Backbone as CSV, one residue per row, in Angstrom:
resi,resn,N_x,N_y,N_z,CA_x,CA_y,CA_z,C_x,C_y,C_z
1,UNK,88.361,37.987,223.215,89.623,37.370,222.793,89.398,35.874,222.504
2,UNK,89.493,35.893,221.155,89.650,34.138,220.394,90.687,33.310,221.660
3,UNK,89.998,32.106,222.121,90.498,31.229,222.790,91.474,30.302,221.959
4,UNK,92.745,29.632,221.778,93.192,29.192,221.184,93.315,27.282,221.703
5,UNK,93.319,26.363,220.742,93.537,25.087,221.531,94.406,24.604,220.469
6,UNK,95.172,23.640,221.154,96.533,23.104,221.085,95.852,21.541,221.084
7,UNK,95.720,21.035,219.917,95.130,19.654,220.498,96.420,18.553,220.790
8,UNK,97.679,19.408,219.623,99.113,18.381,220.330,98.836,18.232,221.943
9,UNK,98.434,18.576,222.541,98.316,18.701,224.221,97.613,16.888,224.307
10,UNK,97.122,16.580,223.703,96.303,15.450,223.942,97.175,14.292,223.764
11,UNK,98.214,14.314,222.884,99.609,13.366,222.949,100.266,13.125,223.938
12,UNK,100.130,14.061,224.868,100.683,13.516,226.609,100.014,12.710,227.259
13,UNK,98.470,12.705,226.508,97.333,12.274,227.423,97.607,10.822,227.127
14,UNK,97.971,10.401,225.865,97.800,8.725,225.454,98.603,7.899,226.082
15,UNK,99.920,8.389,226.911,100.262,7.070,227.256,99.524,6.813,228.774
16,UNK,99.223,7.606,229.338,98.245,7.193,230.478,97.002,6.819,230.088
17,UNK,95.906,7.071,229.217,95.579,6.292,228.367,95.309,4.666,228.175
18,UNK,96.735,5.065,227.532,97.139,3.458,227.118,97.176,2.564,228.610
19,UNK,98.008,3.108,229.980,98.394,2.598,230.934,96.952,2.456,231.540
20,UNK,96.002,2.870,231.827,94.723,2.640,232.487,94.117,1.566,231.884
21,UNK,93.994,1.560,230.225,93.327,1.158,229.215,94.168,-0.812,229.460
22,UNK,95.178,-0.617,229.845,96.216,-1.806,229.842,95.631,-2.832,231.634
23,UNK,95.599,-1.909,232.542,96.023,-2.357,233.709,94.125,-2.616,234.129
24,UNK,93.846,-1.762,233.899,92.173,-1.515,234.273,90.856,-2.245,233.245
25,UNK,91.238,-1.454,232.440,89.939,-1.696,231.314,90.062,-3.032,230.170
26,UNK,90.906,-3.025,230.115,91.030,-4.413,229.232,90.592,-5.495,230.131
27,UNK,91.090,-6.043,231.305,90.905,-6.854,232.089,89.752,-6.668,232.231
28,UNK,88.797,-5.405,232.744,87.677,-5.757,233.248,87.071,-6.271,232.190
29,UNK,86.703,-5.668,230.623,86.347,-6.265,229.969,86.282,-7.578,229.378
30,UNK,87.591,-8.563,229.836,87.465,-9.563,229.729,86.369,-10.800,230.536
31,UNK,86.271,-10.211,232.175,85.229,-10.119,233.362,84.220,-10.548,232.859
32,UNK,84.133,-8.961,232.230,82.495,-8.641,231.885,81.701,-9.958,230.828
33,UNK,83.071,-10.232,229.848,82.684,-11.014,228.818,82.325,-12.337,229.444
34,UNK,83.075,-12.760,230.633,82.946,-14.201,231.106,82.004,-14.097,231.885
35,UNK,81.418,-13.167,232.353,80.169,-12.898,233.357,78.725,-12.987,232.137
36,UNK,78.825,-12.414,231.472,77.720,-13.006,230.699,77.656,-13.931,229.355
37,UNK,78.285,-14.946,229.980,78.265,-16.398,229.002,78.741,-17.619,229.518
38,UNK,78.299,-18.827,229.366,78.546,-20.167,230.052,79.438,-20.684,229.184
39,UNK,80.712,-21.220,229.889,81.493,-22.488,229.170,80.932,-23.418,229.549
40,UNK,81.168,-24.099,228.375,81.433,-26.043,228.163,82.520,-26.470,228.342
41,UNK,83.841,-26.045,228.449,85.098,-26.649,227.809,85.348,-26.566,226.340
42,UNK,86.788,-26.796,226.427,87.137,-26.300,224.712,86.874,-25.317,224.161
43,UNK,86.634,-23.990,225.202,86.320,-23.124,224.869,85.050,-22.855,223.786
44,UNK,83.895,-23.113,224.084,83.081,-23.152,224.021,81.950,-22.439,224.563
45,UNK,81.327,-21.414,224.375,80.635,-20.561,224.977,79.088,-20.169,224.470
46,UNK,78.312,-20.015,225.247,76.765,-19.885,224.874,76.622,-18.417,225.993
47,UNK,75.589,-17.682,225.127,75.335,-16.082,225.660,74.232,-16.348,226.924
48,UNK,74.916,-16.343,228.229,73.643,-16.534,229.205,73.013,-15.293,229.704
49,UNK,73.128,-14.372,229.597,72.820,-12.820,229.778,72.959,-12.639,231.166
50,UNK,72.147,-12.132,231.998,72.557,-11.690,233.507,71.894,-13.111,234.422
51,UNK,72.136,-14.173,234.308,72.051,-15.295,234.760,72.969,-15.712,235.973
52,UNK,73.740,-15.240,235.584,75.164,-15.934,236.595,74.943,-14.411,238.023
53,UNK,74.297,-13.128,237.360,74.584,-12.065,238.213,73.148,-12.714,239.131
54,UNK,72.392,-13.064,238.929,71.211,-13.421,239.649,71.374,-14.203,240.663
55,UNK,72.231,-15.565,239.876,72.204,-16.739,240.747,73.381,-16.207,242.453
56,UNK,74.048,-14.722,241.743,75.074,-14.653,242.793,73.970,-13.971,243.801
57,UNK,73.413,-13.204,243.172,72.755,-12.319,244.291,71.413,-13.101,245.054
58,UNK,71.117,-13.926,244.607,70.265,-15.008,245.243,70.916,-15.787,245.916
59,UNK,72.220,-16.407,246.102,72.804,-17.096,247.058,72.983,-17.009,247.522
60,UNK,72.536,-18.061,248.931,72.754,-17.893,250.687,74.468,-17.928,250.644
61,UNK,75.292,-18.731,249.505,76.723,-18.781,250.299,76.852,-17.176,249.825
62,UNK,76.717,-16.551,249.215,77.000,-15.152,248.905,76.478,-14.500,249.968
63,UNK,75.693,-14.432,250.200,75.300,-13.871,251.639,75.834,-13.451,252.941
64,UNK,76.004,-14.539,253.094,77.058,-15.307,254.545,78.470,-14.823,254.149
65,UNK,78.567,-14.822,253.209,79.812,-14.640,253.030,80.291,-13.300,253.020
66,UNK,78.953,-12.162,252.756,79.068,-11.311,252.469,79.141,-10.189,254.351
67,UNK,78.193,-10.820,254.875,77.557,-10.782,256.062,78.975,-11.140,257.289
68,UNK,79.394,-12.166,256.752,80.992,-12.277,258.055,82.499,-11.057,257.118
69,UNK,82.296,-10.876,256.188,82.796,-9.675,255.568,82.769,-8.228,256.275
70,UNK,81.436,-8.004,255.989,81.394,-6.551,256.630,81.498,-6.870,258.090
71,UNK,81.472,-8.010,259.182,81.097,-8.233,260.256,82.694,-7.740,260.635
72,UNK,83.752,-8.472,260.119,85.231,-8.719,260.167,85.588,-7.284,259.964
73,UNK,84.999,-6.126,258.785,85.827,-4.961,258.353,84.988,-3.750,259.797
74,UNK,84.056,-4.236,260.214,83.516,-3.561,261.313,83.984,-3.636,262.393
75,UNK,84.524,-4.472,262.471,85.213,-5.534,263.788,86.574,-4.729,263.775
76,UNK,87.628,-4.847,262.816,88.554,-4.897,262.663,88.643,-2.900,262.877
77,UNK,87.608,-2.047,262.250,87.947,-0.704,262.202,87.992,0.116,263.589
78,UNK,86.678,-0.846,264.159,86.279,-0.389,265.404,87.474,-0.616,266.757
79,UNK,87.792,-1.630,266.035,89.017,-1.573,266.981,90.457,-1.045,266.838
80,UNK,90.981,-1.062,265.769,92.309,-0.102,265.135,92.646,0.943,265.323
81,UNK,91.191,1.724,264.654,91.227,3.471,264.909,91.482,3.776,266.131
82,UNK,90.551,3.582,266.647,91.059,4.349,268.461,92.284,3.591,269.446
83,UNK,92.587,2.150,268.660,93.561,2.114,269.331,94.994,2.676,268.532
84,UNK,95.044,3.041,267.627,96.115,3.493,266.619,95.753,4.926,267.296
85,UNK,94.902,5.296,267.468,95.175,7.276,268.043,95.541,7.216,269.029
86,UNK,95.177,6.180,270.343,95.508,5.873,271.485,97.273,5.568,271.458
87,UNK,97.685,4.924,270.700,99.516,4.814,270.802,100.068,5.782,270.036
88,UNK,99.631,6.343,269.133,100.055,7.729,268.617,100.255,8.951,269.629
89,UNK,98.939,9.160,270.453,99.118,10.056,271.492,100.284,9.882,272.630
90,UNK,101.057,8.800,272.765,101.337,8.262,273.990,102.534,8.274,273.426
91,UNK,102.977,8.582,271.972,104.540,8.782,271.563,105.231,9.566,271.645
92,UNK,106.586,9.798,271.860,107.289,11.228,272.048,107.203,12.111,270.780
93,UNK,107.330,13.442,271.059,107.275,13.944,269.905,108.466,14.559,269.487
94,UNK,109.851,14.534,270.438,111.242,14.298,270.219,111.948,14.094,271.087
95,UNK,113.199,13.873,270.574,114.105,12.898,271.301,114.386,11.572,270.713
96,UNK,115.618,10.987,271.672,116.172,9.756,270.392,115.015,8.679,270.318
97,UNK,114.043,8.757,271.307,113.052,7.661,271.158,111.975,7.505,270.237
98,UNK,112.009,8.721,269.472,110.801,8.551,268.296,111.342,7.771,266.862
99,UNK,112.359,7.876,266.709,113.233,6.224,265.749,112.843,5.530,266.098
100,UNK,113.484,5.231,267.112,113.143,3.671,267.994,111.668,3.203,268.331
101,UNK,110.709,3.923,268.176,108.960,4.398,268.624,108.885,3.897,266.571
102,UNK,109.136,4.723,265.897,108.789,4.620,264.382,109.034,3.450,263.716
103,UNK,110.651,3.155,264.284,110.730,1.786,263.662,110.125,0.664,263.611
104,UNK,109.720,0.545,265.295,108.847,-0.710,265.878,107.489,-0.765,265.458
105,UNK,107.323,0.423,264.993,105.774,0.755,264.442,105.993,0.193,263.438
106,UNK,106.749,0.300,262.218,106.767,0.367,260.966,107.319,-1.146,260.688
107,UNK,107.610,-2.195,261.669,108.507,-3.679,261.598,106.713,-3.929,261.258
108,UNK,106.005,-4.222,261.572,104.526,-5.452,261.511,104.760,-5.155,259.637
109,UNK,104.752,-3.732,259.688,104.479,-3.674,258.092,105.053,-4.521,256.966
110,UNK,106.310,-4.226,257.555,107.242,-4.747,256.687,107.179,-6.374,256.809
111,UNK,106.415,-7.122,256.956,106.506,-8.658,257.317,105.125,-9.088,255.592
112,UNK,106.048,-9.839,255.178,104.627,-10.324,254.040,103.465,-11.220,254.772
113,UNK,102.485,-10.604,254.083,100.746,-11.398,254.254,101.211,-12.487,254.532
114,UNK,101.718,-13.748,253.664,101.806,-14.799,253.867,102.714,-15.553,255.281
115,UNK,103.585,-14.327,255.663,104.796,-14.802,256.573,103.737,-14.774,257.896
116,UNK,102.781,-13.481,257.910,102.365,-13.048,258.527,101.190,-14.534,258.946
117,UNK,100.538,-14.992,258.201,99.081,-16.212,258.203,100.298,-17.089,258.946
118,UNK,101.431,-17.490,258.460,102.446,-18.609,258.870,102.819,-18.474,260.424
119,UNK,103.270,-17.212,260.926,103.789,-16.625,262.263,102.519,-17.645,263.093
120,UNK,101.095,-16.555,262.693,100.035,-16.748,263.479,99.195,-17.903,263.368
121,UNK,99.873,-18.838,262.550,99.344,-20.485,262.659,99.790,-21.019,263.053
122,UNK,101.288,-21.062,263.406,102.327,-21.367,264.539,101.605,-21.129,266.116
123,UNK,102.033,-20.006,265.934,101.836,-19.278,267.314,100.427,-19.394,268.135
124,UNK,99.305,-19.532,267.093,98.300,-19.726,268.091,97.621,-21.137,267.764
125,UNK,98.667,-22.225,267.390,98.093,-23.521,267.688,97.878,-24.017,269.043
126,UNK,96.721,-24.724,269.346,96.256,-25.189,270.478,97.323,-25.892,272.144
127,UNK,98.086,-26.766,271.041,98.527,-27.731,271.595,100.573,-27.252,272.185
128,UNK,100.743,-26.754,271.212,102.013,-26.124,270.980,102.740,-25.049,270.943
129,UNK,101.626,-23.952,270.066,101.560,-22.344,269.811,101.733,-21.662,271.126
130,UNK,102.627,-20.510,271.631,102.520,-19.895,272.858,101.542,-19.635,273.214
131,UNK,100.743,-18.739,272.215,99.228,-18.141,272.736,97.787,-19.297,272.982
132,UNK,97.891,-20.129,272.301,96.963,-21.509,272.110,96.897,-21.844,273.899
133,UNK,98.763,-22.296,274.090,98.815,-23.062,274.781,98.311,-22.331,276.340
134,UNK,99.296,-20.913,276.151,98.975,-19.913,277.044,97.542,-19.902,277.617
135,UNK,96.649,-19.603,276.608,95.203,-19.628,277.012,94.472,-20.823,277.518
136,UNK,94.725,-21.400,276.994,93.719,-22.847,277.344,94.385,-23.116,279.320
137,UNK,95.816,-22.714,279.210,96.803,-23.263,280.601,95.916,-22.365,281.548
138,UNK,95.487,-21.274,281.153,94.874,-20.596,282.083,93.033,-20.490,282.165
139,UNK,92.911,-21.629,281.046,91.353,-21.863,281.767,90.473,-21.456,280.730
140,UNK,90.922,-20.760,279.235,89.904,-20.644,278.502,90.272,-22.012,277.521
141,UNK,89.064,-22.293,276.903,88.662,-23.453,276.163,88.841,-22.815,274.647
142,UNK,90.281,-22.821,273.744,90.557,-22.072,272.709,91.581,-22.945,271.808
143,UNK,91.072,-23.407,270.241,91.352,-24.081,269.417,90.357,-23.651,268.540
144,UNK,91.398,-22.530,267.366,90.826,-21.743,266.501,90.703,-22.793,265.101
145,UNK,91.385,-24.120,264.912,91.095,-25.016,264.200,89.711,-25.685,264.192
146,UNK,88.705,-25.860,265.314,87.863,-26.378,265.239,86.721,-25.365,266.108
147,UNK,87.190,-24.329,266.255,86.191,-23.757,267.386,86.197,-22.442,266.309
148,UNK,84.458,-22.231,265.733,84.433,-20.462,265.242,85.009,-19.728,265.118
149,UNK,84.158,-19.294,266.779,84.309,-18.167,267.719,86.021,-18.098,267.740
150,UNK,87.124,-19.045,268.646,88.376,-18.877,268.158,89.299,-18.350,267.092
151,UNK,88.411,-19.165,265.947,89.324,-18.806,264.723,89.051,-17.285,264.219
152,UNK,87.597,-17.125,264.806,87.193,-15.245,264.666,87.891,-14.615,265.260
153,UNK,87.982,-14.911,266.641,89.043,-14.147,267.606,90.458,-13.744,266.855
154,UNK,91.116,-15.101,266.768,92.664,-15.106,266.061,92.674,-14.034,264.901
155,UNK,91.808,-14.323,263.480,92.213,-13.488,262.578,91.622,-12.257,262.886
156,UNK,90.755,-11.859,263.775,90.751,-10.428,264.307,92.322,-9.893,264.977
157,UNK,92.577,-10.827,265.843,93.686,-10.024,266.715,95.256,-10.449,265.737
158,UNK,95.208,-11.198,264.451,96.353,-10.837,263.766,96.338,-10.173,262.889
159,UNK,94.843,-9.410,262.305,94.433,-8.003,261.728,94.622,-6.951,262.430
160,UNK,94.688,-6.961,263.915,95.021,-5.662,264.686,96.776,-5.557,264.740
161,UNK,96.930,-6.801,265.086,98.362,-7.070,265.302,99.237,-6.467,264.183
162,UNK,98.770,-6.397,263.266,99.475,-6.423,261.646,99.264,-4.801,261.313
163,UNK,98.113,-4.731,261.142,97.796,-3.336,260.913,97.193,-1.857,261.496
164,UNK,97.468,-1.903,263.081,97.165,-1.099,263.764,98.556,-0.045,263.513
165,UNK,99.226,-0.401,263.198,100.513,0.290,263.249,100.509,1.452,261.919
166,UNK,99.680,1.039,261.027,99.830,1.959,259.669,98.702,2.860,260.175
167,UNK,97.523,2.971,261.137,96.801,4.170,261.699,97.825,4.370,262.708
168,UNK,98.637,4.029,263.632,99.911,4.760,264.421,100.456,5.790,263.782
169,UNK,101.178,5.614,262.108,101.990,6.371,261.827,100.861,7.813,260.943
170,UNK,99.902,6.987,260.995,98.858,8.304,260.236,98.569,9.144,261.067
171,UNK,98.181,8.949,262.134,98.029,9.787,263.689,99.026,10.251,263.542
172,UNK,100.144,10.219,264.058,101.781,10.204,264.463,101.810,11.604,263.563
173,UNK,101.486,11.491,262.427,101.950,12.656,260.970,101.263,13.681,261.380
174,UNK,99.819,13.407,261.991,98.517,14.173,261.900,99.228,15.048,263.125
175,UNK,99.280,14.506,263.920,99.951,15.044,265.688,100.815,15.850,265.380
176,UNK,101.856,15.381,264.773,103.080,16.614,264.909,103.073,17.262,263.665
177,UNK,102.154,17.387,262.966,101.841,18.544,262.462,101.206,19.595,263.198
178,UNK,100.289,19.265,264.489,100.081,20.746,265.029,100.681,21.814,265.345
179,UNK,100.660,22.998,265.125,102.439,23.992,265.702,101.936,23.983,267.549
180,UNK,103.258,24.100,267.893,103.788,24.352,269.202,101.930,25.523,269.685
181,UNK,102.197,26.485,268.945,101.332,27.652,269.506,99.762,27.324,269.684
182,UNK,99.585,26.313,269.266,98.093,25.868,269.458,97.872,25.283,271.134
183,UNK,99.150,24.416,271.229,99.448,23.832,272.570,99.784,24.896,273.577
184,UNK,100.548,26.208,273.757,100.292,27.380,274.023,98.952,27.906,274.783
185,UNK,98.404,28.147,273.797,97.273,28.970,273.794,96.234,27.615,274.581
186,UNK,96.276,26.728,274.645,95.325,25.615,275.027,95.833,25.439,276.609
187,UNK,96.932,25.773,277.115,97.740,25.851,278.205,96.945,26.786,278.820
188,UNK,97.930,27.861,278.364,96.821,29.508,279.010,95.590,29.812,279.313
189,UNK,94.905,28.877,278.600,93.102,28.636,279.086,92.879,28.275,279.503
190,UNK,93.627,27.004,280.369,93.741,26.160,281.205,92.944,24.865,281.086
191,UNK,93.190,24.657,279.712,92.399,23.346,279.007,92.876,22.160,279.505
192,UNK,92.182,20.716,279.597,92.819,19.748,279.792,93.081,18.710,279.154
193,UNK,93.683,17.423,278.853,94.086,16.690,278.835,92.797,16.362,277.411
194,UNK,92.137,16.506,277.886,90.443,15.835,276.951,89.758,17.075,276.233
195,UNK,90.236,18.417,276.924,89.505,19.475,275.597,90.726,19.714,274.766
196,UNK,91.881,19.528,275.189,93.180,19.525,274.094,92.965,18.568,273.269
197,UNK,92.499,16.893,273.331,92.308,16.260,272.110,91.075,16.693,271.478
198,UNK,89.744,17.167,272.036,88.611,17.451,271.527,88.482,18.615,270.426
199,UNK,89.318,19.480,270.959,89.314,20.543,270.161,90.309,20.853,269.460
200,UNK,91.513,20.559,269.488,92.581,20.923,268.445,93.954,19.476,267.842
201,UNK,93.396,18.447,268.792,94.326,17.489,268.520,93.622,16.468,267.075
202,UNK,92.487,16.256,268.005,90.940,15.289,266.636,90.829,15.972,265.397
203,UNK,90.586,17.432,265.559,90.139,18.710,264.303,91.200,18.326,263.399
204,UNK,92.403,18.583,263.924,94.129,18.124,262.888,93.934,16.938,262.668
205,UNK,93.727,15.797,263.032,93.637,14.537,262.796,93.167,14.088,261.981
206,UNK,91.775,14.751,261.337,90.367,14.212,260.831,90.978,13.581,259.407
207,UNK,91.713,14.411,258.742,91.785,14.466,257.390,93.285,13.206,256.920
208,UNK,94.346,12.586,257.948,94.976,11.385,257.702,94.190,10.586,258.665
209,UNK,92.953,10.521,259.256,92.360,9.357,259.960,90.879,9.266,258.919
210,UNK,90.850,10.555,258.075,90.246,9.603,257.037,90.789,9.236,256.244
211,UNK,91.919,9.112,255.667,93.075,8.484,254.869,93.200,6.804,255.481
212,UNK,93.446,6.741,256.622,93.287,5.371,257.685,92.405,4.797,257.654
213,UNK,91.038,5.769,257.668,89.754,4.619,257.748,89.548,4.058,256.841
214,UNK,89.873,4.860,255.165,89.567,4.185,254.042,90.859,2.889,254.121
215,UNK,91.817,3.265,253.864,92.544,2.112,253.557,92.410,0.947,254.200
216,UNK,92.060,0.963,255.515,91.883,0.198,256.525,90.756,-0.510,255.668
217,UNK,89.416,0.333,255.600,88.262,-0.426,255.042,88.892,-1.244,253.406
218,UNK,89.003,-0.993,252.573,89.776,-1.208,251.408,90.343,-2.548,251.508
219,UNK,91.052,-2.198,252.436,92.497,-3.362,252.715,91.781,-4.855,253.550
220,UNK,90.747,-4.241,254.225,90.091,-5.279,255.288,88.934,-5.860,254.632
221,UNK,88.097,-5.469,253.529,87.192,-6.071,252.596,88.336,-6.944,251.554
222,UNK,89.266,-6.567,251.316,89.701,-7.927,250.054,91.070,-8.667,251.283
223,UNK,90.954,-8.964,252.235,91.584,-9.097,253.037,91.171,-10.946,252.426
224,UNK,92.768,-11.349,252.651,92.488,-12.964,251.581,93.655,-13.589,252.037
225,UNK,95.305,-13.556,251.986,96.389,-14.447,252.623,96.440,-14.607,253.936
226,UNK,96.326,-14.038,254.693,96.655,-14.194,256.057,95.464,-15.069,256.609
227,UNK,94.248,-14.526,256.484,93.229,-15.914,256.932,93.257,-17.211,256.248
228,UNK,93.453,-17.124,255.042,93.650,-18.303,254.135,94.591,-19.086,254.875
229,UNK,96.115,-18.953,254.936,96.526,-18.955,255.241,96.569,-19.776,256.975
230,UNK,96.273,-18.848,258.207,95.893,-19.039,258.829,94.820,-20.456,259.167
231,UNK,93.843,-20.186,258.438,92.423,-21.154,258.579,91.980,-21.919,257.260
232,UNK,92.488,-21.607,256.419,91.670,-21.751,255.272,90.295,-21.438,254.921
233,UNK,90.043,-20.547,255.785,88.927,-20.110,255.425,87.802,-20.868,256.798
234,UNK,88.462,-22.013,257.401,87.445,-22.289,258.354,87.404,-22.272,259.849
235,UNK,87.018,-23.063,260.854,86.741,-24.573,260.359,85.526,-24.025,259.915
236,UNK,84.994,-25.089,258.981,83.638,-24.792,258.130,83.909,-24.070,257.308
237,UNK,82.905,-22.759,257.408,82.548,-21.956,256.456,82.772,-20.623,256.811
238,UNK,82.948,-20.871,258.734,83.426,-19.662,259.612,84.223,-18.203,259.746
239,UNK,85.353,-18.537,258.653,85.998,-17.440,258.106,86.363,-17.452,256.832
240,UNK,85.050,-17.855,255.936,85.602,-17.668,254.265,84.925,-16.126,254.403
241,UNK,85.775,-15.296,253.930,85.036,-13.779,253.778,85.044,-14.051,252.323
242,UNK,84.466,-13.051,251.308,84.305,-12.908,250.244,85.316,-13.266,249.355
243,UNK,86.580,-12.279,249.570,87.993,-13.266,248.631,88.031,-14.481,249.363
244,UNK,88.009,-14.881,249.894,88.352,-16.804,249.923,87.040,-17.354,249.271
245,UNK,85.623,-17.096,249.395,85.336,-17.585,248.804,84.918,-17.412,246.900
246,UNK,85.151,-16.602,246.911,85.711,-16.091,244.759,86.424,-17.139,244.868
247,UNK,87.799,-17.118,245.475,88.875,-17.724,244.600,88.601,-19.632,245.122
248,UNK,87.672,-19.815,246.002,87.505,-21.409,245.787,86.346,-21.415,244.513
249,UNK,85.487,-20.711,244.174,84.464,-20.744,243.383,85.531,-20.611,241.699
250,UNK,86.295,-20.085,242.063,87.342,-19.327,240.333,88.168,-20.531,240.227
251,UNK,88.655,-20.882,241.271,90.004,-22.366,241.033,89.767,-23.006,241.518
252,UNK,89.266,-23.309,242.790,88.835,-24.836,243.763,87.601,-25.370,242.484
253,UNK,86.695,-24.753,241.940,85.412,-25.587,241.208,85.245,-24.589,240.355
254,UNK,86.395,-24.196,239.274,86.542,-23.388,238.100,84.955,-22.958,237.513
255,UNK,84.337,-22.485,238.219,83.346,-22.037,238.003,83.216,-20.673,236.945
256,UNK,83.481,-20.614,235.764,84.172,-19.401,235.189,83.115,-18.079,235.087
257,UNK,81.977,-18.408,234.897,81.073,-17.604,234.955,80.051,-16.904,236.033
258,UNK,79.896,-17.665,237.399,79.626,-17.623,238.523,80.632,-16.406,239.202
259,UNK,81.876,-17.483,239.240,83.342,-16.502,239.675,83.168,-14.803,239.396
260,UNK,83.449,-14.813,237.694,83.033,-13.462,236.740,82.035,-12.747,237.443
261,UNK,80.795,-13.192,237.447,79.762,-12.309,238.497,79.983,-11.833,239.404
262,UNK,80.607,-12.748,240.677,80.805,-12.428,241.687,82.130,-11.353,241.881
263,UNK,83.069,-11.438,240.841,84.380,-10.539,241.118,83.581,-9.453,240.935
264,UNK,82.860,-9.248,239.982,82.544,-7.533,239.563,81.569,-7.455,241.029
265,UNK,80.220,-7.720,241.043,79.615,-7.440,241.696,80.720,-7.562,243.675
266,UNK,81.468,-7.907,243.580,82.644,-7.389,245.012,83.074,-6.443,244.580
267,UNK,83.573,-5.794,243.543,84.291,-4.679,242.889,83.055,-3.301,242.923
268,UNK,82.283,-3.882,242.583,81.114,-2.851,243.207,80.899,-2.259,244.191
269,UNK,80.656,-3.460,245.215,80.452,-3.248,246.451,81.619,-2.132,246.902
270,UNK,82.604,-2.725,247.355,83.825,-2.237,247.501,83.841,-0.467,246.938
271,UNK,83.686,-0.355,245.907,83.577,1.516,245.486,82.799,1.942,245.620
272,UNK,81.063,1.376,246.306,80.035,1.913,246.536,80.438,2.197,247.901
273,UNK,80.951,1.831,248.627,81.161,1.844,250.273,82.514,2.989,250.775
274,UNK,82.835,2.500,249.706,84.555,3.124,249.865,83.629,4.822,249.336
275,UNK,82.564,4.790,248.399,82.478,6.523,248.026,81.280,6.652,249.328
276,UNK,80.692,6.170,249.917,79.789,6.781,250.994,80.904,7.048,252.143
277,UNK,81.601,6.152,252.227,82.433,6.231,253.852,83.434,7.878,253.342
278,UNK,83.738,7.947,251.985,84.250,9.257,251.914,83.435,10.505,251.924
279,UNK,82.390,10.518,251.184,81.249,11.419,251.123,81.149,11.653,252.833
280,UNK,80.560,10.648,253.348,80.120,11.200,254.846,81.425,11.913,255.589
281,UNK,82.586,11.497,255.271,83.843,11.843,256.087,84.205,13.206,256.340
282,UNK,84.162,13.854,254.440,84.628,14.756,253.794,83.678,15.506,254.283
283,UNK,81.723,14.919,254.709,81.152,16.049,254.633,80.948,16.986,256.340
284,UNK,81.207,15.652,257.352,81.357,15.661,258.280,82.891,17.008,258.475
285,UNK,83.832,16.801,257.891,84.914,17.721,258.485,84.460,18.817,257.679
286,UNK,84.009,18.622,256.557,83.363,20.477,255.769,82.469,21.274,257.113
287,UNK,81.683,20.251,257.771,80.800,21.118,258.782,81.669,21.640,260.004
């Protein structure tokens, strides 16, 4: 039997198309164009070929920068996940308190990046800030303005603070999706507390806590207002992760071709990591 094709079918296809071609591909191509060629001003341009991609991947500030990046999205996962399954488990699963449990979960979200860097530059100034003042009153030596280690601490714990709550509600979905009869049958065997999460609570889980880990990772590699914000990136050089330092290299010292390199080659990174952390995830729950 003659197969028949309808190529009118392909007229649905163009305005998405057009919408990818608009939002995605045009832009990058513009990237691409400023990544391999040097301005003068006045728009003025000479063909430098993969020059600017070299000088990025040879640079110690690229490095470092790259290096307190993954340090921060390692930092930040290792601690979220298990504590986001840890308050998920510990929620009702009805009654009037799971509103009141959802809502409070779902308030960090709703606060903008920027309100969010503002709260926690307040709050954990040295001299004034509750938590600043709190700590130091009781004997630790903590002023995230001039001290690293501090300012690492802070935008770690207003990355947990902020976004532990969106792995809460991914757990939360994962959980009460199990039916009643699994919990049943896990009763009657006389399972406990730790082979009920091992074996039928984690198994349900796997597939919105890999939904969590990616976004988490995603969200925590271009992670840019709230430390900005917060620190500006320092003191020093201490917490420029990769977006803070693009965008001082793109607008602080309009570097147009340097910048260009470095956005794509982060845009790289970023979907090379983001497809292994899924590959292993996906292949891990197939087994």
């Amino acid at each position: 039997m003659r197969k028949t094709v309808n190529n009118r079918a392909w007229l649905f296809v163009l305005p998405v198309v057009a919408l990818v071609a608009f939002n995605a591909i045009l832009p990058l191509m513009t990237v691409v164009n400023y990544s391999l060629q040097e301005s003068f001003g006045d728009n003025v341009f000479f063909w430098s070929g993969v020059q600017w991609y070299e000088q990025i991947l040879n640079s110690d500030r690229f490095h470092d920068a790259l290096l307190r990046q993954l340090a921060f999205t390692g930092i930040i996962l290792a601690i979220e996940i298990p504590l986001g399954v840890a308050i998920a488990l510990t929620m009702p699963r009805s009654g009037p308190w799971v509103s009141v449990c959802l809502v409070l979960m779902a308030l960090p979200l709703l606060i903008p990046w920027n309100v969010v860097g503002a709260i926690w530059n307040i709050f954990a100034l040295p001299d004034i800030g509750l938590l600043g003042w709190t700590l130091n009153a009781i004997g630790f030596d903590y002023n995230y303005t001039q001290q690293p280690l501090s300012a690492w601490a802070t935008v770690v714990l207003m990355d947990v603070w902020h976004w532990t709550s969106l792995v809460v509600l991914l757990a939360y979905a994962g959980l009460i999706s199990i039916p009643d009869a699994y919990y049943q049958a896990a009763k009657i065997d006389g399972a406990g507390s730790w082979a009920v999460f091992r074996y039928i609570q984690l198994p349900k889980m796997k597939r919105v806590l890999t939904i969590a880990v990616l976004l988490r990772f995603m969200d925590s590699f271009m992670i840019y207002t709230e430390p900005f914000v917060l620190t500006g990136g320092g003191p020093g050089n201490s917490t420029t992760y990769l977006s803070i330092d693009l965008v001082k290299m793109s607008l602080g010292q309009f570097d147009l071709g340097p910048s260009a390199a470095m956005s794509l080659i982060y845009f790289l990174i970023i979907l090379l990591l983001s497809w292994v952390f899924y590959s292993v995830m996906m292949r891990n729950e197939e087994q």
